[in-house]
Short mmCIF file of C-alpha atoms in Angstrom, two decimals:
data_model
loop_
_atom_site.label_atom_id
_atom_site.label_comp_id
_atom_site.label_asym_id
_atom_site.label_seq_id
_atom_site.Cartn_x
_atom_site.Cartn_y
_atom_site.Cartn_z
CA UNK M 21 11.37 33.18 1.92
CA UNK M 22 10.76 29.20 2.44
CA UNK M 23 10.21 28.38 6.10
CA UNK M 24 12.74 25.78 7.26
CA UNK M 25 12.01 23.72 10.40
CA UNK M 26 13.92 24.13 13.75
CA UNK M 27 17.18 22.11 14.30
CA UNK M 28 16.21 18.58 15.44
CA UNK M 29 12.74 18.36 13.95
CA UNK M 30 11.80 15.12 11.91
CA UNK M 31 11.19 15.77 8.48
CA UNK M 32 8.51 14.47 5.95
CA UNK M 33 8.01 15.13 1.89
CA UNK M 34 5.21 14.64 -0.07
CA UNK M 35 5.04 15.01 -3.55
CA UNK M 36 3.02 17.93 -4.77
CA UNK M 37 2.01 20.59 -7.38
CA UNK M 38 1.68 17.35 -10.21
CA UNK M 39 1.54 17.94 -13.82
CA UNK M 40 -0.27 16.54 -16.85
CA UNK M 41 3.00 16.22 -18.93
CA UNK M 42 6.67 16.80 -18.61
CA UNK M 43 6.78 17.91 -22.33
CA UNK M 44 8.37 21.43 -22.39
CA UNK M 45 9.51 21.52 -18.85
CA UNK M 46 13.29 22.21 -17.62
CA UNK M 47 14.51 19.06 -16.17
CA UNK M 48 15.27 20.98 -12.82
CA UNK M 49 11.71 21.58 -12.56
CA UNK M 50 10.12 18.84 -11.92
CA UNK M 51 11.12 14.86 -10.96
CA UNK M 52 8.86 11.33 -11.96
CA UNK M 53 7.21 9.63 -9.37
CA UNK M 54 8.83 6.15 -8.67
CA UNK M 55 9.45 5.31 -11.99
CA UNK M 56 5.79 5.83 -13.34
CA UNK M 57 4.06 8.31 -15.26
CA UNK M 58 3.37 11.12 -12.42
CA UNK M 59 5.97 13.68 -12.73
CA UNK M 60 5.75 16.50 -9.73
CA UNK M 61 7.41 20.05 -9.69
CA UNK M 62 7.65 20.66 -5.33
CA UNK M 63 7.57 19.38 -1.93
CA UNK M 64 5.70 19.61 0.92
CA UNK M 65 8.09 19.24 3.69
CA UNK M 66 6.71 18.67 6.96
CA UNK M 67 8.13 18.79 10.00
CA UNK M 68 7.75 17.64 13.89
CA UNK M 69 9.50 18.42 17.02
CA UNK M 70 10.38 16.64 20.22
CA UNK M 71 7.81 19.18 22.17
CA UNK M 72 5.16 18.16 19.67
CA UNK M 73 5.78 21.62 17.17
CA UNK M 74 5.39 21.14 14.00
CA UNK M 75 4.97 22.69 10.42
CA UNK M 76 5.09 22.98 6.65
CA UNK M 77 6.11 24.55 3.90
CA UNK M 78 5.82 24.30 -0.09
CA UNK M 79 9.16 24.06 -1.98
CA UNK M 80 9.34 24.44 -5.22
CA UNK M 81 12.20 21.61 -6.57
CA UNK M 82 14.32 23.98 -8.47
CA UNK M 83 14.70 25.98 -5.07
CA UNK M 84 15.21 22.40 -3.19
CA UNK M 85 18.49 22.50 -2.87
CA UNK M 86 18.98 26.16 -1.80
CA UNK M 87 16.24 25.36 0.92
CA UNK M 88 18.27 22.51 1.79
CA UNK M 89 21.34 24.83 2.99
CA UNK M 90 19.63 26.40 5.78
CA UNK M 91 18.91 22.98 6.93
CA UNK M 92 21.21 20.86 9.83
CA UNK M 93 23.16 18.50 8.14
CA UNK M 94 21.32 15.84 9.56
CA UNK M 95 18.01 16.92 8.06
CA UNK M 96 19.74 17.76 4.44
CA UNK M 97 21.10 14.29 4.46
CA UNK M 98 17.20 13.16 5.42
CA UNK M 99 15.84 14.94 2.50
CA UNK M 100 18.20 13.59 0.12
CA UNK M 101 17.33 10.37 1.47
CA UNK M 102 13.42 11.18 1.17
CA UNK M 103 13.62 12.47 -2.50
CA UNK M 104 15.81 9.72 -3.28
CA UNK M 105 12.74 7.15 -2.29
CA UNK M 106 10.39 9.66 -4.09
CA UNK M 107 12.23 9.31 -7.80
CA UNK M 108 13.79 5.60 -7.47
CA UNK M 109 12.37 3.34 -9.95
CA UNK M 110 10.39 0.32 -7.95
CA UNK M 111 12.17 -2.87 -8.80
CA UNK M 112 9.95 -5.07 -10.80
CA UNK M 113 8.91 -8.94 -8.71
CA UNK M 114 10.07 -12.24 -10.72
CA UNK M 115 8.23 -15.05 -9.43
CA UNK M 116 9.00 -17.97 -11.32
CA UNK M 117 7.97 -17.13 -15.12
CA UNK M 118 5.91 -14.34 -14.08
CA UNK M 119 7.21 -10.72 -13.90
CA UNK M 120 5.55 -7.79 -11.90
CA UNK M 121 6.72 -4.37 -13.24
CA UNK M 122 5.54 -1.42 -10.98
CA UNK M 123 6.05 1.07 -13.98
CA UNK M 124 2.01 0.98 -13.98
CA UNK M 125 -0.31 -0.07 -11.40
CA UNK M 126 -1.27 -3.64 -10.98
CA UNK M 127 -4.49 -5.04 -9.65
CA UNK M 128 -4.44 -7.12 -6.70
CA UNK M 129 -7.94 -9.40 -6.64
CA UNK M 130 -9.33 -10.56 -3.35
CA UNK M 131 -10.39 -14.13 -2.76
CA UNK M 132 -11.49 -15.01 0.53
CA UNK M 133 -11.93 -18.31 1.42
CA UNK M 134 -13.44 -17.58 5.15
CA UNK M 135 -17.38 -17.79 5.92
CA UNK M 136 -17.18 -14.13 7.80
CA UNK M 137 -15.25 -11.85 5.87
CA UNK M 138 -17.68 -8.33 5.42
CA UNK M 139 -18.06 -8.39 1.60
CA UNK M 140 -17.60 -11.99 0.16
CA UNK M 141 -17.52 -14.05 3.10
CA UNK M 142 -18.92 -18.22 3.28
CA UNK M 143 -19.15 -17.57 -0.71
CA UNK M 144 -16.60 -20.35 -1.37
CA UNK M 145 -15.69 -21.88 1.58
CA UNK M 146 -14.99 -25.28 1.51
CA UNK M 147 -15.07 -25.45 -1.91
CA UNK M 148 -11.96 -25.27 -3.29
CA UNK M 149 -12.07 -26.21 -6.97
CA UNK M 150 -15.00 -23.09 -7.01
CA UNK M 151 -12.83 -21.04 -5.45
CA UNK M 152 -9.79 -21.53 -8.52
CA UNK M 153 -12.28 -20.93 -10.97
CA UNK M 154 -13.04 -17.86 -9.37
CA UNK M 155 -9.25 -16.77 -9.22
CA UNK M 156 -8.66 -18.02 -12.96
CA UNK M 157 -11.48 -15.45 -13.86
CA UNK M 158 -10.06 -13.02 -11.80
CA UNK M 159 -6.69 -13.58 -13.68
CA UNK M 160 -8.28 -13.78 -17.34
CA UNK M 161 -10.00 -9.84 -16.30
CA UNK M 162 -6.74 -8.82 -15.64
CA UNK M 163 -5.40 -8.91 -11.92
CA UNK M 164 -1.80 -9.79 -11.66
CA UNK M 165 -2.39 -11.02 -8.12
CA UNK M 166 -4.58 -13.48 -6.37
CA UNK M 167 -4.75 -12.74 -3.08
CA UNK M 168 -6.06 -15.62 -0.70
CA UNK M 169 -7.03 -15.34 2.77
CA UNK M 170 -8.52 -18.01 5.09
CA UNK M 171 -9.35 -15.66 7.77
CA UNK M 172 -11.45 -12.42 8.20
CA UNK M 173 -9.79 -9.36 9.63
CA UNK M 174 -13.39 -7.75 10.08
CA UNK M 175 -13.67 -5.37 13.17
CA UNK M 176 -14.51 -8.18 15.35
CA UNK M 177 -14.53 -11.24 13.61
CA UNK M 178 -13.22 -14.46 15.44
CA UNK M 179 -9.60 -15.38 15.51
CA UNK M 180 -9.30 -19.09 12.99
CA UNK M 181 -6.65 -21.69 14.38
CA UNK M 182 -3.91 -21.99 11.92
CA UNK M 183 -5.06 -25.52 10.84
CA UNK M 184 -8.26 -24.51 9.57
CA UNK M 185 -6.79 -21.26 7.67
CA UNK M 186 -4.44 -23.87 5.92
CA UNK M 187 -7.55 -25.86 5.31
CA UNK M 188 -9.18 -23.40 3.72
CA UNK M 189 -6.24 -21.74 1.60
CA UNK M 190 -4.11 -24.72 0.77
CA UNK M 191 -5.85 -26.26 -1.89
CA UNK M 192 -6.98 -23.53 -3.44
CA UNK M 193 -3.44 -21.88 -3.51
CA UNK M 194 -2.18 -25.76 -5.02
CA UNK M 195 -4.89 -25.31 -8.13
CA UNK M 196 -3.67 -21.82 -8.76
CA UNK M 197 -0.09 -21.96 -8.66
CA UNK M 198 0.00 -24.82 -10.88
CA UNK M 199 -1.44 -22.71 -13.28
CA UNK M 200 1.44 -20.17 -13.22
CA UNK M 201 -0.83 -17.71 -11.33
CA UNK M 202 1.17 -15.32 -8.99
CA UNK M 203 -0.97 -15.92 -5.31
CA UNK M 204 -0.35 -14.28 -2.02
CA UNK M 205 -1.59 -15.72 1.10
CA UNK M 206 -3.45 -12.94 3.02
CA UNK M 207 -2.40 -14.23 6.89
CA UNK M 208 -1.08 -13.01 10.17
CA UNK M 209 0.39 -16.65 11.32
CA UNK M 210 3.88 -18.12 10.75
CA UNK M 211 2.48 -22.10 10.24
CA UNK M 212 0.08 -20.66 7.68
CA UNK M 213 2.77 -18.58 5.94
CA UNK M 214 4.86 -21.82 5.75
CA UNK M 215 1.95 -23.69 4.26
CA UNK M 216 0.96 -21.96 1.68
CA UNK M 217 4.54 -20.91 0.34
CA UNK M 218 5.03 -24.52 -0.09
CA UNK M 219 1.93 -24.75 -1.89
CA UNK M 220 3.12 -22.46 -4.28
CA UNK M 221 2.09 -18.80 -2.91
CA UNK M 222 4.70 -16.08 -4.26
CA UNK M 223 3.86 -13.60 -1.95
CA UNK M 224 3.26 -13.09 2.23
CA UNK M 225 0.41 -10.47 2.78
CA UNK M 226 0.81 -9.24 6.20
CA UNK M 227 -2.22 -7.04 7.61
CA UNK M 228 0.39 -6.82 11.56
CA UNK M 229 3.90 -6.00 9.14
CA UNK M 230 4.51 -9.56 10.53
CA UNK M 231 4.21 -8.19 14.51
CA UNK M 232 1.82 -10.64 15.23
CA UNK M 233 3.26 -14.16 15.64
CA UNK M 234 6.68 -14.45 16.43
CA UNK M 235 8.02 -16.36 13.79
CA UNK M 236 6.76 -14.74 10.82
CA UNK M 237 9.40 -12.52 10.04
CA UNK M 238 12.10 -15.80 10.54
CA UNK M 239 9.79 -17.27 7.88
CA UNK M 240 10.16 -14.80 5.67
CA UNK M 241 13.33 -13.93 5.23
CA UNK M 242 14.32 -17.69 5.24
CA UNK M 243 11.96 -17.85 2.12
CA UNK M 244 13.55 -14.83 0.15
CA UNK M 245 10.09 -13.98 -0.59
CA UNK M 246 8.00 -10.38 -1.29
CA UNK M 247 6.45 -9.40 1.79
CA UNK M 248 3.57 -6.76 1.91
CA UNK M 249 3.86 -4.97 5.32
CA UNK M 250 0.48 -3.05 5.71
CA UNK M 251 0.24 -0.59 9.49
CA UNK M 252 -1.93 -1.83 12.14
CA UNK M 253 -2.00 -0.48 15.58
CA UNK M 254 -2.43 -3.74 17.50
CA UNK M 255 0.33 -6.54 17.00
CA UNK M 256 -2.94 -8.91 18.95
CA UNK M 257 -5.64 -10.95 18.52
CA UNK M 258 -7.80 -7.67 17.42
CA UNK M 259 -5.68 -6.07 14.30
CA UNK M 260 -7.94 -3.41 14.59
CA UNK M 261 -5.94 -2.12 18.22
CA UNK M 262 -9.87 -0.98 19.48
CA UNK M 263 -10.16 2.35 20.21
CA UNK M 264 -6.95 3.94 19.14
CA UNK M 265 -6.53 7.61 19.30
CA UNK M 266 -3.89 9.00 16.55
CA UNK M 267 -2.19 12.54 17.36
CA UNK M 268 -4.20 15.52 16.39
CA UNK M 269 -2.89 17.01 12.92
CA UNK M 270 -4.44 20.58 13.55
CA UNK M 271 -1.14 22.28 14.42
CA UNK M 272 1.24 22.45 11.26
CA UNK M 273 -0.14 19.04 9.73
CA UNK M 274 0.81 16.55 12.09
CA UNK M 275 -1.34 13.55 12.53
CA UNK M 276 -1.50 10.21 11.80
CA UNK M 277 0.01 9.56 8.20
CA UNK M 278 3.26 10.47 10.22
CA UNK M 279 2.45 8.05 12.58
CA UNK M 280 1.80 5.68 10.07
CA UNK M 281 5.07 6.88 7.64
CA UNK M 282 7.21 6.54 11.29
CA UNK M 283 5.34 2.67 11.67
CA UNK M 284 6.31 1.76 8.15
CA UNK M 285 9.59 2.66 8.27
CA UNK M 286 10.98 1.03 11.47
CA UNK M 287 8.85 -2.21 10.21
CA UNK M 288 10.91 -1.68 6.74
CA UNK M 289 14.53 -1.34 8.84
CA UNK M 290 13.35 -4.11 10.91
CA UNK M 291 13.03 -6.27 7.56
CA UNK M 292 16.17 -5.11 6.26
CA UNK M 293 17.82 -6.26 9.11
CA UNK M 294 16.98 -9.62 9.34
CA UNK M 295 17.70 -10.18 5.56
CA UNK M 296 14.70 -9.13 3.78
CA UNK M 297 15.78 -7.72 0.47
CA UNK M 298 14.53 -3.81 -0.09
CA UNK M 299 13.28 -5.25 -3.72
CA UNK M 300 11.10 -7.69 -1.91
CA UNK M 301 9.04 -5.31 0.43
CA UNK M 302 5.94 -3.38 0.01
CA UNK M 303 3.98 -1.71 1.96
CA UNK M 304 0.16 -0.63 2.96
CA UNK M 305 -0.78 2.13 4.72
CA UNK M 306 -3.95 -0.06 6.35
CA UNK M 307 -6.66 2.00 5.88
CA UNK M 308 -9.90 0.95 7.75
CA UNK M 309 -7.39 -0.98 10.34
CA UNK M 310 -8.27 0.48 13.43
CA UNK M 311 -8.98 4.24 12.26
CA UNK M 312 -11.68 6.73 12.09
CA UNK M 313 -12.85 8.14 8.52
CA UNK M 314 -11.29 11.38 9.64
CA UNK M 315 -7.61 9.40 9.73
CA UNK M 316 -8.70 7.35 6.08
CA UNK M 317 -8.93 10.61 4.30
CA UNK M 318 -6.19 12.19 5.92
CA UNK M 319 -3.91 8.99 4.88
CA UNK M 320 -5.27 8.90 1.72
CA UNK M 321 -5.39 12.79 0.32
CA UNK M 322 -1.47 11.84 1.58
CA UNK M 323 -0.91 9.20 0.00
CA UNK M 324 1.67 10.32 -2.35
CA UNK M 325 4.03 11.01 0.80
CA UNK M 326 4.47 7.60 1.43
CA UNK M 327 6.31 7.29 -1.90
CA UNK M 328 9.26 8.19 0.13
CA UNK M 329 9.77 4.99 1.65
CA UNK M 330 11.54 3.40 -1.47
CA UNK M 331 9.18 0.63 -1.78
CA UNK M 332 6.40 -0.08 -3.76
CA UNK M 333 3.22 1.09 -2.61
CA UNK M 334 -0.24 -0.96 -2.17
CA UNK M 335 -3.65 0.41 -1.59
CA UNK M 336 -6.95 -1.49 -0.24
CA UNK M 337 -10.16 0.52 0.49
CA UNK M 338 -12.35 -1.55 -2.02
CA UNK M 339 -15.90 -1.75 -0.23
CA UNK M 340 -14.60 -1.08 3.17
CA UNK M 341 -16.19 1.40 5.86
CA UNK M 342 -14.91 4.85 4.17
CA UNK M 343 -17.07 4.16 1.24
CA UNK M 344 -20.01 3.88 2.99
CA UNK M 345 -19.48 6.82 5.47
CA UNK M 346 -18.60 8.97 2.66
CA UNK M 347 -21.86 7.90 0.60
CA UNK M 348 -24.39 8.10 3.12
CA UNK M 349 -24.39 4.55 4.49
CA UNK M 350 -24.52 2.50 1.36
CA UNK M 351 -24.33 -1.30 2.00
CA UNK M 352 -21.46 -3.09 0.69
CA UNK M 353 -22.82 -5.14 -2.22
CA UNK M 354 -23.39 -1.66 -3.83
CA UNK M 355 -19.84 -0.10 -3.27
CA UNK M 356 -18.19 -0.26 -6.59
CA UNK M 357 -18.76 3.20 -7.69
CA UNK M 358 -17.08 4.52 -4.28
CA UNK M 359 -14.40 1.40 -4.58
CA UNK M 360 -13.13 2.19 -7.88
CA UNK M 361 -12.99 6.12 -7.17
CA UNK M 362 -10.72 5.42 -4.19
CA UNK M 363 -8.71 2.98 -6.60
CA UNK M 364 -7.98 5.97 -9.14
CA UNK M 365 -7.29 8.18 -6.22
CA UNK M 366 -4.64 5.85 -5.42
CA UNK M 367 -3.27 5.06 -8.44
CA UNK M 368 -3.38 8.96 -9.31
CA UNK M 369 -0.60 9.31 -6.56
CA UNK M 370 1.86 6.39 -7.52
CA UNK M 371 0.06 3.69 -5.76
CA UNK M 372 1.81 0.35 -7.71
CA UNK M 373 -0.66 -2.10 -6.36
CA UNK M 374 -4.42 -2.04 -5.71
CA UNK M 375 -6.49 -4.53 -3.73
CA UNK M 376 -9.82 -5.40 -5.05
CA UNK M 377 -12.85 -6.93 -5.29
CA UNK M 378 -14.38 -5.97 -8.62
CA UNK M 379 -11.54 -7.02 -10.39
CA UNK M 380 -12.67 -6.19 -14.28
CA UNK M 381 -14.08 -2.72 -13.47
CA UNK M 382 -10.76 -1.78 -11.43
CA UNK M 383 -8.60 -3.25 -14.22
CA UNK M 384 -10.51 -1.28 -16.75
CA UNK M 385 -10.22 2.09 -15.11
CA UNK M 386 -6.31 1.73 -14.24
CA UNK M 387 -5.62 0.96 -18.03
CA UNK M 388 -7.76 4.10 -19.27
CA UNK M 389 -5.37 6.04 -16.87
CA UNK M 390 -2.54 4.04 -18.36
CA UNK M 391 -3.32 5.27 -21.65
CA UNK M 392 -4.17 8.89 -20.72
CA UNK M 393 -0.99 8.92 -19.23
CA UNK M 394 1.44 7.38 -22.08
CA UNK M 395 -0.24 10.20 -24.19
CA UNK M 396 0.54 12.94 -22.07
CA UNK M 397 4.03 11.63 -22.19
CA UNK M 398 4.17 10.92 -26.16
CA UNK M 399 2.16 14.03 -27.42
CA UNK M 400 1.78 16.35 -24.20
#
């Protein structure tokens, strides 16, 4: 018999037990992934209560429903809603001629136009008509997304008055989007945001889920425009929150990707609320943002669970800490290997959107899995 969790708990599903193929299967067996090419046959629920209790079990989705009847009706109604964010299909982004689908994962390139960020930082600073040559070659190796940031969120790297991160982004974003190229601007600040959607930026990247100035979330729902709302655990100067301590997950499986899951989806109501269309949010778990490795893995072996949300999922580990740490301290330039792996690990859950900075090796590996998958689905 299927565990079910005491009356009251909160409840959590991740998608698990995957398969190569649907071919062959009963259609009560198994469910695709957002739209995409991952189909998955159970659940993990999960489950925490008020005193801190909490638990698991694996059910299998052709006993869902009969699992769901020993539930409160509270909790059914939750897992409806849960599964329901597992299966929808993720609305594709128009932005003016150009059209994201989220059927397959898209690349995200990184272009930082700061002299301090940890990988690529003071490489193009100042120079703006270097730095849209850069983005048009990130563009021609594939990425659907330039995203442009004039500050460095670095664990402790100097906070940039808004002037000079409009400085530095502005032009750039101007030689871009005349282009047709889809940019984001990569910023925490409300004046910035402003700027550079009048430049021509599509897309507001948000490493605070737009807790950090004031205004930002005025801006963007005045705009109408996507909004990528990625967890941090300090709304201040420091995204990075200092030494945060997340809840231990030894007991049952709690820990911090339900912290994080809980974070995302109060920032997502929040949006709704003030007019921010559901097809216009995504989200990022924000690893590396004030976390140990211990909570980076644990987000990111769970990564499928945040599927649930409804909204199009991005992912950005390329050449951060957890590479290193899990690699024996190798230095950043030579983090591709480790980059790309966490990429496919990503993408191999449903992640839509991938941040990079090797933009033609990360392209190349998503559209072998692309084509391993459309197989699968063609010839089993």
């Amino acid at each position: 018999m299927i565990q079910s969790p005491p009356s009251g708990a909160s409840l959590y599903l991740r998608p698990i037990w995957f398969v190569d193929t649907p071919v062959g299967l009963a259609e009560s067996d198994f469910r695709r992934l957002a739209g995409g090419l991952i189909w998955f046959q159970a659940v993990e629920a999960r489950w925490t209560g008020a005193d801190g209790e909490a638990g698991k079990a694996q059910v299998p989705l052709a006993e869902l429903a009969q699992w769901q009847t020993g539930l409160s009706d509270a909790q059914a109604a939750r897992v409806d809603a849960l599964m329901a964010g597992l299966v929808a299909p993720r609305a594709p982004l128009t932005l003016g001629e150009r059209i994201i689908r989220f059927d397959t994962p898209q690349v995200m390139a990184i272009l930082n136009m700061t002299p301090d960020s940890f990988s690529d930082g003071g490489k193009l600073i100042g120079e703006p008509d270097k730095a849209a040559d850069a983005g048009f070659a990130m563009q021609l190796a594939g990425a659907s997304i330039i995203d442009i940031g004039g500050e460095s969120t670095r664990p402790g790297a100097d906070a940039v008055w808004e002037g000079d991160e409009i400085a530095r982004t502005v032009p750039v974003i101007e030689r871009l989007a005349r282009s047709g190229i889809v940019v984001s601007i990569d910023t925490r600040k409300a004046g910035v945001m402003e700027a550079a959607l009048g430049a021509g930026a599509g897309i507001v990247n948000d490493v605070t889920g737009l807790t950090h100035d004031p205004r930002a979330l005025e801006v963007v729902a005045a705009a109408g425009c996507p909004v990528i709302l990625m967890h941090t655990p300090s709304a201040g100067e420091d995204p990075h929150g200092g030494a945060v301590k997340y809840k231990a997950g030894a007991v049952g499986g709690a820990g911090i990707d339900l912290e994080v899951f809980d974070w995302l989806e109060a920032r997502i109501a929040i949006c709704l609320a003030a007019g921010v269309e559901r097809a216009k949010i995504i989200i990022d778990p924000g690893v590396g943002f004030g976390k140990a490795l211990q909570d980076d893995t644990r987000i990111i072996n769970n990564l499928a669970m945040y599927q649930a949300l409804g909204v199009p999922l991005l992912f950005g580990a390329s050449r951060k800490r957890i590479v290193g740490a899990l690699t024996d301290g190798v230095p950043v330039p030579q983090r591709l290997g480790g980059s790309v792996a966490l990429a496919q690990a990503a993408i191999a859950q449903g992640a839509q959107i991938v941040r990079v900075h090797d933009v033609q090796e990360s392209v190349q590996a998503a559209r072998v899995w692309r084509g391993l998958r459309d197989a699968a689905l063609v010839a089993g």
